[in-house]
PDB file of C-alpha atoms in Angstrom:
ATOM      1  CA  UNK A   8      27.162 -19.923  27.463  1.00 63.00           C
ATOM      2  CA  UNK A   9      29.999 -21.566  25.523  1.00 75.00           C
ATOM      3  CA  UNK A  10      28.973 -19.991  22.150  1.00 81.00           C
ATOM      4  CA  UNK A  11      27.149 -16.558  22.503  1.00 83.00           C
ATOM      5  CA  UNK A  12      26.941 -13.745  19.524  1.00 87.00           C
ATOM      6  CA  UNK A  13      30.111 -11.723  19.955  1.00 86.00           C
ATOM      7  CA  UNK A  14      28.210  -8.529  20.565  1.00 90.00           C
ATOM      8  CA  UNK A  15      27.112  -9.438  23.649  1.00 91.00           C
ATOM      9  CA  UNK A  16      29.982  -9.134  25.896  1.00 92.00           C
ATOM     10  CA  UNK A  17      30.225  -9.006  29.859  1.00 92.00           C
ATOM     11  CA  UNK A  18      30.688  -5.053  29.486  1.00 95.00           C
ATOM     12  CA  UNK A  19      27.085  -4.657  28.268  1.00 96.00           C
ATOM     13  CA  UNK A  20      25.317  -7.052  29.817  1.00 95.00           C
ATOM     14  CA  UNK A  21      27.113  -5.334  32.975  1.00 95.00           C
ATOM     15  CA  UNK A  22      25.510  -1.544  31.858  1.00 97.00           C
ATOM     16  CA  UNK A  23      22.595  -3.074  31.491  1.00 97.00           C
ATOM     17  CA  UNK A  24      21.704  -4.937  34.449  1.00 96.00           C
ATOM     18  CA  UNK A  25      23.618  -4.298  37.005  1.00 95.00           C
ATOM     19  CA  UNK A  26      24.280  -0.692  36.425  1.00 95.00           C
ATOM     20  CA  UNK A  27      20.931  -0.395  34.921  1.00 95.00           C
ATOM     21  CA  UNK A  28      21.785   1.816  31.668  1.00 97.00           C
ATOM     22  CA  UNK A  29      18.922   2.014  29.513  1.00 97.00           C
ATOM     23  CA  UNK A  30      21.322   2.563  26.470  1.00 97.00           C
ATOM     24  CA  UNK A  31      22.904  -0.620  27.056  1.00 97.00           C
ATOM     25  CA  UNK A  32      19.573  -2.265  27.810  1.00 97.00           C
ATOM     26  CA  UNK A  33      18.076  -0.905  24.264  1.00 97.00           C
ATOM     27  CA  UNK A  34      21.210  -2.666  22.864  1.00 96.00           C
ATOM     28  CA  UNK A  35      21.304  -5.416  24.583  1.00 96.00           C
ATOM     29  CA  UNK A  36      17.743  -6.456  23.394  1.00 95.00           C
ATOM     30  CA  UNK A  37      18.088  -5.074  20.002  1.00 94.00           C
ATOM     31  CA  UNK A  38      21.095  -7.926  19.674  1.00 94.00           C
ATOM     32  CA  UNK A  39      18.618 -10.767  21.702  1.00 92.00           C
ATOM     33  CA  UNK A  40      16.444 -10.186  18.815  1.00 90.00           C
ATOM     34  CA  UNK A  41      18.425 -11.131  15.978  1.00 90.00           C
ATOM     35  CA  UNK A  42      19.709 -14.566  14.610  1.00 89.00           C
ATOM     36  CA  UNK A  43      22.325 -16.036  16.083  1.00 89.00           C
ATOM     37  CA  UNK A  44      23.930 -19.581  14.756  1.00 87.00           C
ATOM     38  CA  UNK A  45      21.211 -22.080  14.820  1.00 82.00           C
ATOM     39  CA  UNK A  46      19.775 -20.085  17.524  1.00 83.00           C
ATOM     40  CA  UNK A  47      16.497 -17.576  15.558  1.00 84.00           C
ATOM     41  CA  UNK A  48      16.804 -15.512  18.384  1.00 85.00           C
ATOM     42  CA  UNK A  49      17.131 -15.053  22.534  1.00 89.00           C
ATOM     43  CA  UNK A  50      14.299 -14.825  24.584  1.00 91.00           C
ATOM     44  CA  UNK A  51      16.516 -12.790  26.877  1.00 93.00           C
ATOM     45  CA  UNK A  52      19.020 -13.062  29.213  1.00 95.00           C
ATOM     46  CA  UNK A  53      20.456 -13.984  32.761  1.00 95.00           C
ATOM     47  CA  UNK A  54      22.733 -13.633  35.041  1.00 96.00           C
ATOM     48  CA  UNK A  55      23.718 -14.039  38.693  1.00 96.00           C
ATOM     49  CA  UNK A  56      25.054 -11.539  40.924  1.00 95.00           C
ATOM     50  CA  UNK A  57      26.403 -11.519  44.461  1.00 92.00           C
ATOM     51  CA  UNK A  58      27.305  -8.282  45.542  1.00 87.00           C
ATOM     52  CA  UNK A  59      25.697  -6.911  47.687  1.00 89.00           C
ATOM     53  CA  UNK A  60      23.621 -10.548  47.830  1.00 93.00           C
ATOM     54  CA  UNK A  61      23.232 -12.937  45.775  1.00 96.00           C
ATOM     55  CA  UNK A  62      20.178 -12.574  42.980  1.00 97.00           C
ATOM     56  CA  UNK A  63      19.280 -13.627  39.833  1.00 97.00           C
ATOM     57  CA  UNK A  64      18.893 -10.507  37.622  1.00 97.00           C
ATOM     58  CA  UNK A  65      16.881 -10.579  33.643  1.00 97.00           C
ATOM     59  CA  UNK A  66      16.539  -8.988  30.644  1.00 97.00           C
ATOM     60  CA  UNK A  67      13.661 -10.404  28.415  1.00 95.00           C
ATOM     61  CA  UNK A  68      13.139  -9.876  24.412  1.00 92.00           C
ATOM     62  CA  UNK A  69      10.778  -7.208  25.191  1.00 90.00           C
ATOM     63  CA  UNK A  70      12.861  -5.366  27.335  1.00 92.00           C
ATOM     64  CA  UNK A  71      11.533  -5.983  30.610  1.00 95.00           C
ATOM     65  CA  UNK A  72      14.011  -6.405  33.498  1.00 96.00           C
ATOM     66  CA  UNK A  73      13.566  -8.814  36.894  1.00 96.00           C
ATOM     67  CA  UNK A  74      15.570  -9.080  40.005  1.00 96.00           C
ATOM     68  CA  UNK A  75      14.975 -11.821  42.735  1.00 96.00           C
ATOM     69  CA  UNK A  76      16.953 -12.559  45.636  1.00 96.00           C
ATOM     70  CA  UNK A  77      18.589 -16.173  46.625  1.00 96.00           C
ATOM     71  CA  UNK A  78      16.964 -16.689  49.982  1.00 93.00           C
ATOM     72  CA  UNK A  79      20.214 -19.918  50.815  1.00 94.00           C
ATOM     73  CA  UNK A  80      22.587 -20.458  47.394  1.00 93.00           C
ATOM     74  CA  UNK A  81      23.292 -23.469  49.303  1.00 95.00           C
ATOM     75  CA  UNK A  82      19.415 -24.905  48.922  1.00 95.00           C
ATOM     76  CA  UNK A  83      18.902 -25.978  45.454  1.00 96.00           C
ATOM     77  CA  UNK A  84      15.125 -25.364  45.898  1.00 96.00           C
ATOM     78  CA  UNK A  85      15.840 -21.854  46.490  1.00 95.00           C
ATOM     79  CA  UNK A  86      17.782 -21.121  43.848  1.00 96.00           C
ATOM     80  CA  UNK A  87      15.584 -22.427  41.255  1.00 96.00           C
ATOM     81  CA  UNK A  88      11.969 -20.655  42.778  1.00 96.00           C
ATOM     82  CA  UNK A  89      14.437 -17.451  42.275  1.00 97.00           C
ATOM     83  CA  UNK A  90      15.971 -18.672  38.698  1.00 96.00           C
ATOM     84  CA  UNK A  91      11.785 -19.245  37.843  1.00 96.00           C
ATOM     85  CA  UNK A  92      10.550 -15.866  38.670  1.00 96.00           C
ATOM     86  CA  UNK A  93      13.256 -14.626  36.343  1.00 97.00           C
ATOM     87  CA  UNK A  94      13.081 -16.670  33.399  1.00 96.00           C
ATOM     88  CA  UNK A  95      12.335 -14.432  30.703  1.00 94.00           C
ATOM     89  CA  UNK A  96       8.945 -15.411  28.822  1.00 90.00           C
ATOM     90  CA  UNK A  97       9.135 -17.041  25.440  1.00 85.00           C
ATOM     91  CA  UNK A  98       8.827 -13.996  22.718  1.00 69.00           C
ATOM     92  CA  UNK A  99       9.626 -15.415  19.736  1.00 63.00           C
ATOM     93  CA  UNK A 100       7.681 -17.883  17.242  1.00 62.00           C
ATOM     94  CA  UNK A 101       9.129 -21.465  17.476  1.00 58.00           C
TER      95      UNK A 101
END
């Protein structure tokens, strides 16, 4: 993201998915929930790691966390079926 609240910085989104700290995941979605710009509120977030393989890892609004693996980063195909099963639902009103 170019423009993301400035609570939610690589440290915590860090704790809470990849070191999976429920702390940091409590705060992490307590900040998703709240208004941010023009933005009402996240429906959750994403990110991608690669070590030890490459996965997409989430965090929705109501606190439930996915993993899926990247069967070839270099098929596009692949890595959206993975970025799919991921994608946090939509949890707040439009």
């Amino acid at each position: 993201m170019k423009k993301r609240p400035p609570r939610i910085a690589s440290e915590l989104v860090t704790k809470a998915l990849l070191e999976n700290s429920k702390g940091a995941q409590s705060a992490l979605v307590e900040i998703l929930g709240k208004p941010f710009d023009q933005v009402p509120a996240f429906d959750g977030v994403i990110v991608y790691a690669d070590d030890p393989s490459p996965r997409f890892i989430s965090l929705s609004l109501k606190g439930k966390k996915k993993a899926e693996p990247i069967s070839n980063v270099a098929d596009i195909d692949a890595i959206k079926a993975s970025l799919c099963i991921v994608m946090p639902p939509i949890a707040r009103r439009p």
